[in-house]
Amino acid sequence: MSDEKINLDEIWPQERDFIFRPDRLKYVRRLKNSETCVFCLSAKEKEPCFDRLLIYKTEHSQIVLNKYPYNNGHLIVCPLKHGGSIFDLTDEEYMDLMKLVRLSSKLVKSVYPAQGLNIGINHEKAAGAGIPDHLHWHVIPRWFGDTNFFPIIAETKVLPETLEQSYEKLSKGLKTILDSKDKN
Ligand SMILES: [Zn+2]
C-alpha cells in the first residue's frame, strides 16, 4: 500500500481522546494493521514533516502533533514500533519514550508558555485510547480558565491557531532546545 494514498483524515480518530475523560469517547475506530496506523506512517518518515505531523524522532520514539488538539500545542509521544502495550517495549525503548515525553513537556512549556500540563496515557481500548493499537502519551498545555462550556456540551473547541502555525512554532522551539546545552 502506498503511503500517498492514505488520507490522515480517514485514519485519525474523529473523537477527541482527551486523557482522564474516557467517558467522552463515543466510539473507538478499529485499526486493521500498521499500514493504516497514523503513528506507523509518521514513524516511516526519515525527517520531520508536516504532512505526517511528525515533529521529531529518535531511534525508538517520535513526537507527533495531535491532528485534533485539545489545546494548541497538544503533542503525542509514541514508540516507532506498532503495539498497544507498555509491556511490549524493551527497557531501552521505554526509557527513550520517557525522555521524549519530558522533552515534549519542556517544548510545550517553552513555546506557548503553558501554566500547566496534562501528561498521560489511556492504556488499551477499555481505558479510552483513541488509537488503542499504537501506544501513545499525550502532552497537553493547560492554562487557568482554558476550559469553557463549548467542549463540554458540543465536543467543539475554538482554537486560536492552525495546525500549520503550531507545527512551525514547535519545530522552531525544539531546535532552540536541542541546540542548547540544557536538554532536560
Ligand atoms: Zn502503529
mmCIF file with all atom_site columns, C-alpha atoms and ligand atoms in Angstrom:
data_model
loop_
_atom_site.group_PDB
_atom_site.id
_atom_site.type_symbol
_atom_site.label_atom_id
_atom_site.label_alt_id
_atom_site.label_comp_id
_atom_site.label_asym_id
_atom_site.label_entity_id
_atom_site.label_seq_id
_atom_site.pdbx_PDB_ins_code
_atom_site.Cartn_x
_atom_site.Cartn_y
_atom_site.Cartn_z
_atom_site.occupancy
_atom_site.B_iso_or_equiv
_atom_site.pdbx_formal_charge
_atom_site.auth_seq_id
_atom_site.auth_comp_id
_atom_site.auth_asym_id
_atom_site.auth_atom_id
_atom_site.pdbx_PDB_model_num
ATOM   1   C  CA . MET A 1 1   ? 0.000   0.000  0.000  1.00 0.00 ? 1   MET A CA 1
ATOM   2   C  CA . SER A 1 2   ? 1.353   3.411  -0.955 1.00 0.00 ? 2   SER A CA 1
ATOM   3   C  CA . ASP A 1 3   ? 1.580   5.978  1.836  1.00 0.00 ? 3   ASP A CA 1
ATOM   4   C  CA . GLU A 1 4   ? 0.420   8.729  -0.515 1.00 0.00 ? 4   GLU A CA 1
ATOM   5   C  CA . LYS A 1 5   ? -2.992  7.111  -0.908 1.00 0.00 ? 5   LYS A CA 1
ATOM   6   C  CA . ILE A 1 6   ? -3.762  7.241  2.775  1.00 0.00 ? 6   ILE A CA 1
ATOM   7   C  CA . ASN A 1 7   ? -5.645  10.338 3.902  1.00 0.00 ? 7   ASN A CA 1
ATOM   8   C  CA . LEU A 1 8   ? -4.905  11.277 7.511  1.00 0.00 ? 8   LEU A CA 1
ATOM   9   C  CA . ASP A 1 9   ? -8.497  12.497 7.913  1.00 0.00 ? 9   ASP A CA 1
ATOM   10  C  CA . GLU A 1 10  ? -9.661  8.924  7.402  1.00 0.00 ? 10  GLU A CA 1
ATOM   11  C  CA . ILE A 1 11  ? -7.405  7.240  9.908  1.00 0.00 ? 11  ILE A CA 1
ATOM   12  C  CA . TRP A 1 12  ? -7.141  9.745  12.743 1.00 0.00 ? 12  TRP A CA 1
ATOM   13  C  CA . PRO A 1 13  ? -9.999  9.162  15.203 1.00 0.00 ? 13  PRO A CA 1
ATOM   14  C  CA . GLN A 1 14  ? -12.504 11.985 14.884 1.00 0.00 ? 14  GLN A CA 1
ATOM   15  C  CA . GLU A 1 15  ? -13.397 11.833 18.546 1.00 0.00 ? 15  GLU A CA 1
ATOM   16  C  CA . ARG A 1 16  ? -11.078 13.601 20.876 1.00 0.00 ? 16  ARG A CA 1
ATOM   17  C  CA . ASP A 1 17  ? -9.462  11.086 23.213 1.00 0.00 ? 17  ASP A CA 1
ATOM   18  C  CA . PHE A 1 18  ? -8.721  13.511 25.996 1.00 0.00 ? 18  PHE A CA 1
ATOM   19  C  CA . ILE A 1 19  ? -6.890  11.853 28.847 1.00 0.00 ? 19  ILE A CA 1
ATOM   20  C  CA . PHE A 1 20  ? -8.695  11.134 32.100 1.00 0.00 ? 20  PHE A CA 1
ATOM   21  C  CA . ARG A 1 21  ? -12.061 11.508 30.364 1.00 0.00 ? 21  ARG A CA 1
ATOM   22  C  CA . PRO A 1 22  ? -12.651 8.195  28.556 1.00 0.00 ? 22  PRO A CA 1
ATOM   23  C  CA . ASP A 1 23  ? -16.395 8.664  29.118 1.00 0.00 ? 23  ASP A CA 1
ATOM   24  C  CA . ARG A 1 24  ? -16.329 11.313 26.397 1.00 0.00 ? 24  ARG A CA 1
ATOM   25  C  CA . LEU A 1 25  ? -15.212 8.845  23.792 1.00 0.00 ? 25  LEU A CA 1
ATOM   26  C  CA . LYS A 1 26  ? -18.237 7.815  21.770 1.00 0.00 ? 26  LYS A CA 1
ATOM   27  C  CA . TYR A 1 27  ? -16.539 5.109  19.788 1.00 0.00 ? 27  TYR A CA 1
ATOM   28  C  CA . VAL A 1 28  ? -13.135 3.755  19.021 1.00 0.00 ? 28  VAL A CA 1
ATOM   29  C  CA . ARG A 1 29  ? -12.117 3.297  15.457 1.00 0.00 ? 29  ARG A CA 1
ATOM   30  C  CA . ARG A 1 30  ? -10.668 -0.107 14.806 1.00 0.00 ? 30  ARG A CA 1
ATOM   31  C  CA . LEU A 1 31  ? -7.328  -0.188 13.082 1.00 0.00 ? 31  LEU A CA 1
ATOM   32  C  CA . LYS A 1 32  ? -6.657  -3.255 10.998 1.00 0.00 ? 32  LYS A CA 1
ATOM   33  C  CA . ASN A 1 33  ? -2.897  -3.145 10.851 1.00 0.00 ? 33  ASN A CA 1
ATOM   34  C  CA . SER A 1 34  ? 0.153   -0.934 10.904 1.00 0.00 ? 34  SER A CA 1
ATOM   35  C  CA . GLU A 1 35  ? -0.398  0.151  7.290  1.00 0.00 ? 35  GLU A CA 1
ATOM   36  C  CA . THR A 1 36  ? -3.412  2.215  8.304  1.00 0.00 ? 36  THR A CA 1
ATOM   37  C  CA . CYS A 1 37  ? -1.976  3.464  11.585 1.00 0.00 ? 37  CYS A CA 1
ATOM   38  C  CA . VAL A 1 38  ? -1.171  7.195  11.703 1.00 0.00 ? 38  VAL A CA 1
ATOM   39  C  CA . PHE A 1 39  ? 1.725   6.681  14.077 1.00 0.00 ? 39  PHE A CA 1
ATOM   40  C  CA . CYS A 1 40  ? 3.301   3.986  11.900 1.00 0.00 ? 40  CYS A CA 1
ATOM   41  C  CA . LEU A 1 41  ? 3.013   6.294  8.888  1.00 0.00 ? 41  LEU A CA 1
ATOM   42  C  CA . SER A 1 42  ? 4.787   9.110  10.697 1.00 0.00 ? 42  SER A CA 1
ATOM   43  C  CA . ALA A 1 43  ? 7.380   6.644  12.002 1.00 0.00 ? 43  ALA A CA 1
ATOM   44  C  CA . LYS A 1 44  ? 8.292   5.749  8.423  1.00 0.00 ? 44  LYS A CA 1
ATOM   45  C  CA . GLU A 1 45  ? 9.346   9.320  7.657  1.00 0.00 ? 45  GLU A CA 1
ATOM   46  C  CA . LYS A 1 46  ? 13.088  9.894  7.814  1.00 0.00 ? 46  LYS A CA 1
ATOM   47  C  CA . GLU A 1 47  ? 12.774  13.601 8.583  1.00 0.00 ? 47  GLU A CA 1
ATOM   48  C  CA . PRO A 1 48  ? 10.171  15.705 10.401 1.00 0.00 ? 48  PRO A CA 1
ATOM   49  C  CA . CYS A 1 49  ? 7.350   16.629 8.029  1.00 0.00 ? 49  CYS A CA 1
ATOM   50  C  CA . PHE A 1 50  ? 4.083   18.470 8.412  1.00 0.00 ? 50  PHE A CA 1
ATOM   51  C  CA . ASP A 1 51  ? 2.207   16.082 6.120  1.00 0.00 ? 51  ASP A CA 1
ATOM   52  C  CA . ARG A 1 52  ? 2.544   13.393 8.776  1.00 0.00 ? 52  ARG A CA 1
ATOM   53  C  CA . LEU A 1 53  ? 2.568   15.891 11.673 1.00 0.00 ? 53  LEU A CA 1
ATOM   54  C  CA . LEU A 1 54  ? 5.936   14.446 12.678 1.00 0.00 ? 54  LEU A CA 1
ATOM   55  C  CA . ILE A 1 55  ? 7.932   16.924 14.756 1.00 0.00 ? 55  ILE A CA 1
ATOM   56  C  CA . TYR A 1 56  ? 10.841  14.813 15.943 1.00 0.00 ? 56  TYR A CA 1
ATOM   57  C  CA . LYS A 1 57  ? 12.049  11.236 16.089 1.00 0.00 ? 57  LYS A CA 1
ATOM   58  C  CA . THR A 1 58  ? 14.764  9.287  17.833 1.00 0.00 ? 58  THR A CA 1
ATOM   59  C  CA . GLU A 1 59  ? 15.977  5.721  17.401 1.00 0.00 ? 59  GLU A CA 1
ATOM   60  C  CA . HIS A 1 60  ? 12.857  4.301  19.090 1.00 0.00 ? 60  HIS A CA 1
ATOM   61  C  CA . SER A 1 61  ? 10.336  7.101  19.549 1.00 0.00 ? 61  SER A CA 1
ATOM   62  C  CA . GLN A 1 62  ? 8.639   10.083 17.934 1.00 0.00 ? 62  GLN A CA 1
ATOM   63  C  CA . ILE A 1 63  ? 6.817   13.328 18.717 1.00 0.00 ? 63  ILE A CA 1
ATOM   64  C  CA . VAL A 1 64  ? 3.711   13.968 16.641 1.00 0.00 ? 64  VAL A CA 1
ATOM   65  C  CA . LEU A 1 65  ? 1.351   16.947 16.651 1.00 0.00 ? 65  LEU A CA 1
ATOM   66  C  CA . ASN A 1 66  ? -2.188  15.838 17.504 1.00 0.00 ? 66  ASN A CA 1
ATOM   67  C  CA . LYS A 1 67  ? -4.417  16.404 14.472 1.00 0.00 ? 67  LYS A CA 1
ATOM   68  C  CA . TYR A 1 68  ? -7.371  17.084 16.805 1.00 0.00 ? 68  TYR A CA 1
ATOM   69  C  CA . PRO A 1 69  ? -5.769  19.001 19.658 1.00 0.00 ? 69  PRO A CA 1
ATOM   70  C  CA . TYR A 1 70  ? -7.482  19.679 22.949 1.00 0.00 ? 70  TYR A CA 1
ATOM   71  C  CA . ASN A 1 71  ? -5.396  22.852 23.121 1.00 0.00 ? 71  ASN A CA 1
ATOM   72  C  CA . ASN A 1 72  ? -2.908  24.343 20.671 1.00 0.00 ? 72  ASN A CA 1
ATOM   73  C  CA . GLY A 1 73  ? 0.395   22.545 21.084 1.00 0.00 ? 73  GLY A CA 1
ATOM   74  C  CA . HIS A 1 74  ? -1.179  19.210 22.087 1.00 0.00 ? 74  HIS A CA 1
ATOM   75  C  CA . LEU A 1 75  ? 1.579   16.676 21.381 1.00 0.00 ? 75  LEU A CA 1
ATOM   76  C  CA . ILE A 1 76  ? 1.643   12.911 21.160 1.00 0.00 ? 76  ILE A CA 1
ATOM   77  C  CA . VAL A 1 77  ? 4.706   10.882 22.019 1.00 0.00 ? 77  VAL A CA 1
ATOM   78  C  CA . CYS A 1 78  ? 4.857   7.261  20.925 1.00 0.00 ? 78  CYS A CA 1
ATOM   79  C  CA . PRO A 1 79  ? 7.185   4.420  20.010 1.00 0.00 ? 79  PRO A CA 1
ATOM   80  C  CA . LEU A 1 80  ? 8.182   3.941  16.396 1.00 0.00 ? 80  LEU A CA 1
ATOM   81  C  CA . LYS A 1 81  ? 7.095   0.324  16.547 1.00 0.00 ? 81  LYS A CA 1
ATOM   82  C  CA . HIS A 1 82  ? 3.449   -0.681 16.343 1.00 0.00 ? 82  HIS A CA 1
ATOM   83  C  CA . GLY A 1 83  ? 1.882   -2.065 19.506 1.00 0.00 ? 83  GLY A CA 1
ATOM   84  C  CA . GLY A 1 84  ? -0.594  -1.059 22.165 1.00 0.00 ? 84  GLY A CA 1
ATOM   85  C  CA . SER A 1 85  ? 1.060   -2.180 25.373 1.00 0.00 ? 85  SER A CA 1
ATOM   86  C  CA . ILE A 1 86  ? 3.827   -0.753 27.538 1.00 0.00 ? 86  ILE A CA 1
ATOM   87  C  CA . PHE A 1 87  ? 4.767   -4.356 28.318 1.00 0.00 ? 87  PHE A CA 1
ATOM   88  C  CA . ASP A 1 88  ? 5.874   -4.931 24.728 1.00 0.00 ? 88  ASP A CA 1
ATOM   89  C  CA . LEU A 1 89  ? 8.629   -2.315 24.992 1.00 0.00 ? 89  LEU A CA 1
ATOM   90  C  CA . THR A 1 90  ? 12.183  -3.119 25.975 1.00 0.00 ? 90  THR A CA 1
ATOM   91  C  CA . ASP A 1 91  ? 13.710  -1.102 28.812 1.00 0.00 ? 91  ASP A CA 1
ATOM   92  C  CA . GLU A 1 92  ? 15.716  0.837  26.255 1.00 0.00 ? 92  GLU A CA 1
ATOM   93  C  CA . GLU A 1 93  ? 12.620  1.661  24.193 1.00 0.00 ? 93  GLU A CA 1
ATOM   94  C  CA . TYR A 1 94  ? 10.675  2.672  27.287 1.00 0.00 ? 94  TYR A CA 1
ATOM   95  C  CA . MET A 1 95  ? 13.441  4.953  28.537 1.00 0.00 ? 95  MET A CA 1
ATOM   96  C  CA . ASP A 1 96  ? 13.748  6.570  25.123 1.00 0.00 ? 96  ASP A CA 1
ATOM   97  C  CA . LEU A 1 97  ? 9.997   7.167  25.102 1.00 0.00 ? 97  LEU A CA 1
ATOM   98  C  CA . MET A 1 98  ? 10.024  8.735  28.576 1.00 0.00 ? 98  MET A CA 1
ATOM   99  C  CA . LYS A 1 99  ? 12.860  11.035 27.579 1.00 0.00 ? 99  LYS A CA 1
ATOM   100 C  CA . LEU A 1 100 ? 10.739  12.276 24.676 1.00 0.00 ? 100 LEU A CA 1
ATOM   101 C  CA . VAL A 1 101 ? 7.751   12.792 26.978 1.00 0.00 ? 101 VAL A CA 1
ATOM   102 C  CA . ARG A 1 102 ? 9.963   15.047 29.086 1.00 0.00 ? 102 ARG A CA 1
ATOM   103 C  CA . LEU A 1 103 ? 11.388  16.815 26.039 1.00 0.00 ? 103 LEU A CA 1
ATOM   104 C  CA . SER A 1 104 ? 7.856   17.378 24.707 1.00 0.00 ? 104 SER A CA 1
ATOM   105 C  CA . SER A 1 105 ? 6.799   18.814 28.052 1.00 0.00 ? 105 SER A CA 1
ATOM   106 C  CA . LYS A 1 106 ? 9.703   21.211 28.032 1.00 0.00 ? 106 LYS A CA 1
ATOM   107 C  CA . LEU A 1 107 ? 8.923   22.158 24.445 1.00 0.00 ? 107 LEU A CA 1
ATOM   108 C  CA . VAL A 1 108 ? 5.270   22.932 25.102 1.00 0.00 ? 108 VAL A CA 1
ATOM   109 C  CA . LYS A 1 109 ? 6.041   24.929 28.231 1.00 0.00 ? 109 LYS A CA 1
ATOM   110 C  CA . SER A 1 110 ? 8.672   26.989 26.454 1.00 0.00 ? 110 SER A CA 1
ATOM   111 C  CA . VAL A 1 111 ? 6.788   27.660 23.217 1.00 0.00 ? 111 VAL A CA 1
ATOM   112 C  CA . TYR A 1 112 ? 3.363   28.697 24.483 1.00 0.00 ? 112 TYR A CA 1
ATOM   113 C  CA . PRO A 1 113 ? 4.095   29.010 27.514 1.00 0.00 ? 113 PRO A CA 1
ATOM   114 C  CA . ALA A 1 114 ? 1.752   26.698 29.357 1.00 0.00 ? 114 ALA A CA 1
ATOM   115 C  CA . GLN A 1 115 ? 0.883   27.229 33.000 1.00 0.00 ? 115 GLN A CA 1
ATOM   116 C  CA . GLY A 1 116 ? 0.451   23.501 33.452 1.00 0.00 ? 116 GLY A CA 1
ATOM   117 C  CA . LEU A 1 117 ? 0.448   20.243 31.528 1.00 0.00 ? 117 LEU A CA 1
ATOM   118 C  CA . ASN A 1 118 ? -1.664  17.157 31.258 1.00 0.00 ? 118 ASN A CA 1
ATOM   119 C  CA . ILE A 1 119 ? 0.765   14.301 30.676 1.00 0.00 ? 119 ILE A CA 1
ATOM   120 C  CA . GLY A 1 120 ? -0.783  10.910 30.361 1.00 0.00 ? 120 GLY A CA 1
ATOM   121 C  CA . ILE A 1 121 ? -1.973  7.873  28.560 1.00 0.00 ? 121 ILE A CA 1
ATOM   122 C  CA . ASN A 1 122 ? -5.134  5.877  28.005 1.00 0.00 ? 122 ASN A CA 1
ATOM   123 C  CA . HIS A 1 123 ? -3.763  2.347  28.020 1.00 0.00 ? 123 HIS A CA 1
ATOM   124 C  CA . GLU A 1 124 ? -5.828  -0.028 25.867 1.00 0.00 ? 124 GLU A CA 1
ATOM   125 C  CA . LYS A 1 125 ? -9.314  0.308  24.477 1.00 0.00 ? 125 LYS A CA 1
ATOM   126 C  CA . ALA A 1 126 ? -11.217 -0.144 27.742 1.00 0.00 ? 126 ALA A CA 1
ATOM   127 C  CA . ALA A 1 127 ? -9.385  2.868  29.161 1.00 0.00 ? 127 ALA A CA 1
ATOM   128 C  CA . GLY A 1 128 ? -10.471 5.064  26.259 1.00 0.00 ? 128 GLY A CA 1
ATOM   129 C  CA . ALA A 1 129 ? -7.485  5.008  23.935 1.00 0.00 ? 129 ALA A CA 1
ATOM   130 C  CA . GLY A 1 130 ? -8.436  6.630  20.613 1.00 0.00 ? 130 GLY A CA 1
ATOM   131 C  CA . ILE A 1 131 ? -5.765  4.614  18.830 1.00 0.00 ? 131 ILE A CA 1
ATOM   132 C  CA . PRO A 1 132 ? -5.512  1.532  21.058 1.00 0.00 ? 132 PRO A CA 1
ATOM   133 C  CA . ASP A 1 133 ? -3.247  -0.403 18.727 1.00 0.00 ? 133 ASP A CA 1
ATOM   134 C  CA . HIS A 1 134 ? -0.343  2.018  18.976 1.00 0.00 ? 134 HIS A CA 1
ATOM   135 C  CA . LEU A 1 135 ? 0.748   3.131  22.410 1.00 0.00 ? 135 LEU A CA 1
ATOM   136 C  CA . HIS A 1 136 ? 0.879   6.923  22.827 1.00 0.00 ? 136 HIS A CA 1
ATOM   137 C  CA . TRP A 1 137 ? 1.329   9.555  25.505 1.00 0.00 ? 137 TRP A CA 1
ATOM   138 C  CA . HIS A 1 138 ? -0.469  12.892 25.454 1.00 0.00 ? 138 HIS A CA 1
ATOM   139 C  CA . VAL A 1 139 ? 1.297   16.107 26.421 1.00 0.00 ? 139 VAL A CA 1
ATOM   140 C  CA . ILE A 1 140 ? -1.275  18.896 26.608 1.00 0.00 ? 140 ILE A CA 1
ATOM   141 C  CA . PRO A 1 141 ? -0.574  22.517 27.520 1.00 0.00 ? 141 PRO A CA 1
ATOM   142 C  CA . ARG A 1 142 ? -3.045  23.932 30.045 1.00 0.00 ? 142 ARG A CA 1
ATOM   143 C  CA . TRP A 1 143 ? -3.879  27.408 31.262 1.00 0.00 ? 143 TRP A CA 1
ATOM   144 C  CA . PHE A 1 144 ? -6.111  28.563 34.062 1.00 0.00 ? 144 PHE A CA 1
ATOM   145 C  CA . GLY A 1 145 ? -9.574  29.036 32.602 1.00 0.00 ? 145 GLY A CA 1
ATOM   146 C  CA . ASP A 1 146 ? -8.872  27.261 29.319 1.00 0.00 ? 146 ASP A CA 1
ATOM   147 C  CA . THR A 1 147 ? -11.963 25.105 29.610 1.00 0.00 ? 147 THR A CA 1
ATOM   148 C  CA . ASN A 1 148 ? -15.375 26.536 28.849 1.00 0.00 ? 148 ASN A CA 1
ATOM   149 C  CA . PHE A 1 149 ? -18.786 25.051 28.182 1.00 0.00 ? 149 PHE A CA 1
ATOM   150 C  CA . PHE A 1 150 ? -18.271 24.518 24.458 1.00 0.00 ? 150 PHE A CA 1
ATOM   151 C  CA . PRO A 1 151 ? -16.047 21.455 24.720 1.00 0.00 ? 151 PRO A CA 1
ATOM   152 C  CA . ILE A 1 152 ? -18.367 20.014 27.328 1.00 0.00 ? 152 ILE A CA 1
ATOM   153 C  CA . ILE A 1 153 ? -21.695 20.374 25.553 1.00 0.00 ? 153 ILE A CA 1
ATOM   154 C  CA . ALA A 1 154 ? -20.703 20.291 21.914 1.00 0.00 ? 154 ALA A CA 1
ATOM   155 C  CA . GLU A 1 155 ? -17.384 18.412 21.722 1.00 0.00 ? 155 GLU A CA 1
ATOM   156 C  CA . THR A 1 156 ? -16.220 21.563 19.989 1.00 0.00 ? 156 THR A CA 1
ATOM   157 C  CA . LYS A 1 157 ? -13.435 23.887 20.871 1.00 0.00 ? 157 LYS A CA 1
ATOM   158 C  CA . VAL A 1 158 ? -12.291 27.066 19.211 1.00 0.00 ? 158 VAL A CA 1
ATOM   159 C  CA . LEU A 1 159 ? -8.523  27.117 18.922 1.00 0.00 ? 159 LEU A CA 1
ATOM   160 C  CA . PRO A 1 160 ? -6.627  30.309 18.194 1.00 0.00 ? 160 PRO A CA 1
ATOM   161 C  CA . GLU A 1 161 ? -4.017  28.899 15.830 1.00 0.00 ? 161 GLU A CA 1
ATOM   162 C  CA . THR A 1 162 ? -3.900  26.473 12.925 1.00 0.00 ? 162 THR A CA 1
ATOM   163 C  CA . LEU A 1 163 ? -2.055  23.166 12.915 1.00 0.00 ? 163 LEU A CA 1
ATOM   164 C  CA . GLU A 1 164 ? 0.466   24.674 10.484 1.00 0.00 ? 164 GLU A CA 1
ATOM   165 C  CA . GLN A 1 165 ? 1.190   27.532 12.884 1.00 0.00 ? 165 GLN A CA 1
ATOM   166 C  CA . SER A 1 166 ? 1.550   25.155 15.820 1.00 0.00 ? 166 SER A CA 1
ATOM   167 C  CA . TYR A 1 167 ? 3.853   22.902 13.829 1.00 0.00 ? 167 TYR A CA 1
ATOM   168 C  CA . GLU A 1 168 ? 6.088   25.800 12.839 1.00 0.00 ? 168 GLU A CA 1
ATOM   169 C  CA . LYS A 1 169 ? 6.293   27.240 16.358 1.00 0.00 ? 169 LYS A CA 1
ATOM   170 C  CA . LEU A 1 170 ? 7.021   23.863 17.943 1.00 0.00 ? 170 LEU A CA 1
ATOM   171 C  CA . SER A 1 171 ? 9.652   22.955 15.361 1.00 0.00 ? 171 SER A CA 1
ATOM   172 C  CA . LYS A 1 172 ? 11.473  26.235 15.998 1.00 0.00 ? 172 LYS A CA 1
ATOM   173 C  CA . GLY A 1 173 ? 11.179  25.787 19.758 1.00 0.00 ? 173 GLY A CA 1
ATOM   174 C  CA . LEU A 1 174 ? 12.534  22.260 19.525 1.00 0.00 ? 174 LEU A CA 1
ATOM   175 C  CA . LYS A 1 175 ? 15.559  23.417 17.578 1.00 0.00 ? 175 LYS A CA 1
ATOM   176 C  CA . THR A 1 176 ? 16.275  26.014 20.275 1.00 0.00 ? 176 THR A CA 1
ATOM   177 C  CA . ILE A 1 177 ? 16.108  23.372 22.999 1.00 0.00 ? 177 ILE A CA 1
ATOM   178 C  CA . LEU A 1 178 ? 18.223  20.836 21.091 1.00 0.00 ? 178 LEU A CA 1
ATOM   179 C  CA . ASP A 1 179 ? 20.829  23.482 20.283 1.00 0.00 ? 179 ASP A CA 1
ATOM   180 C  CA . SER A 1 180 ? 21.109  24.461 23.938 1.00 0.00 ? 180 SER A CA 1
ATOM   181 C  CA . LYS A 1 181 ? 23.137  22.530 26.471 1.00 0.00 ? 181 LYS A CA 1
ATOM   182 C  CA . ASP A 1 182 ? 20.234  22.071 28.870 1.00 0.00 ? 182 ASP A CA 1
ATOM   183 C  CA . LYS A 1 183 ? 18.104  19.452 27.123 1.00 0.00 ? 183 LYS A CA 1
ATOM   184 C  CA . ASN A 1 184 ? 16.337  18.080 30.206 1.00 0.00 ? 184 ASN A CA 1
HETATM 185 ZN ZN . ZN  B 2 .   ? 1.129   1.819  14.529 1.00 0.00 ? 1   ZN  B ZN 1
#
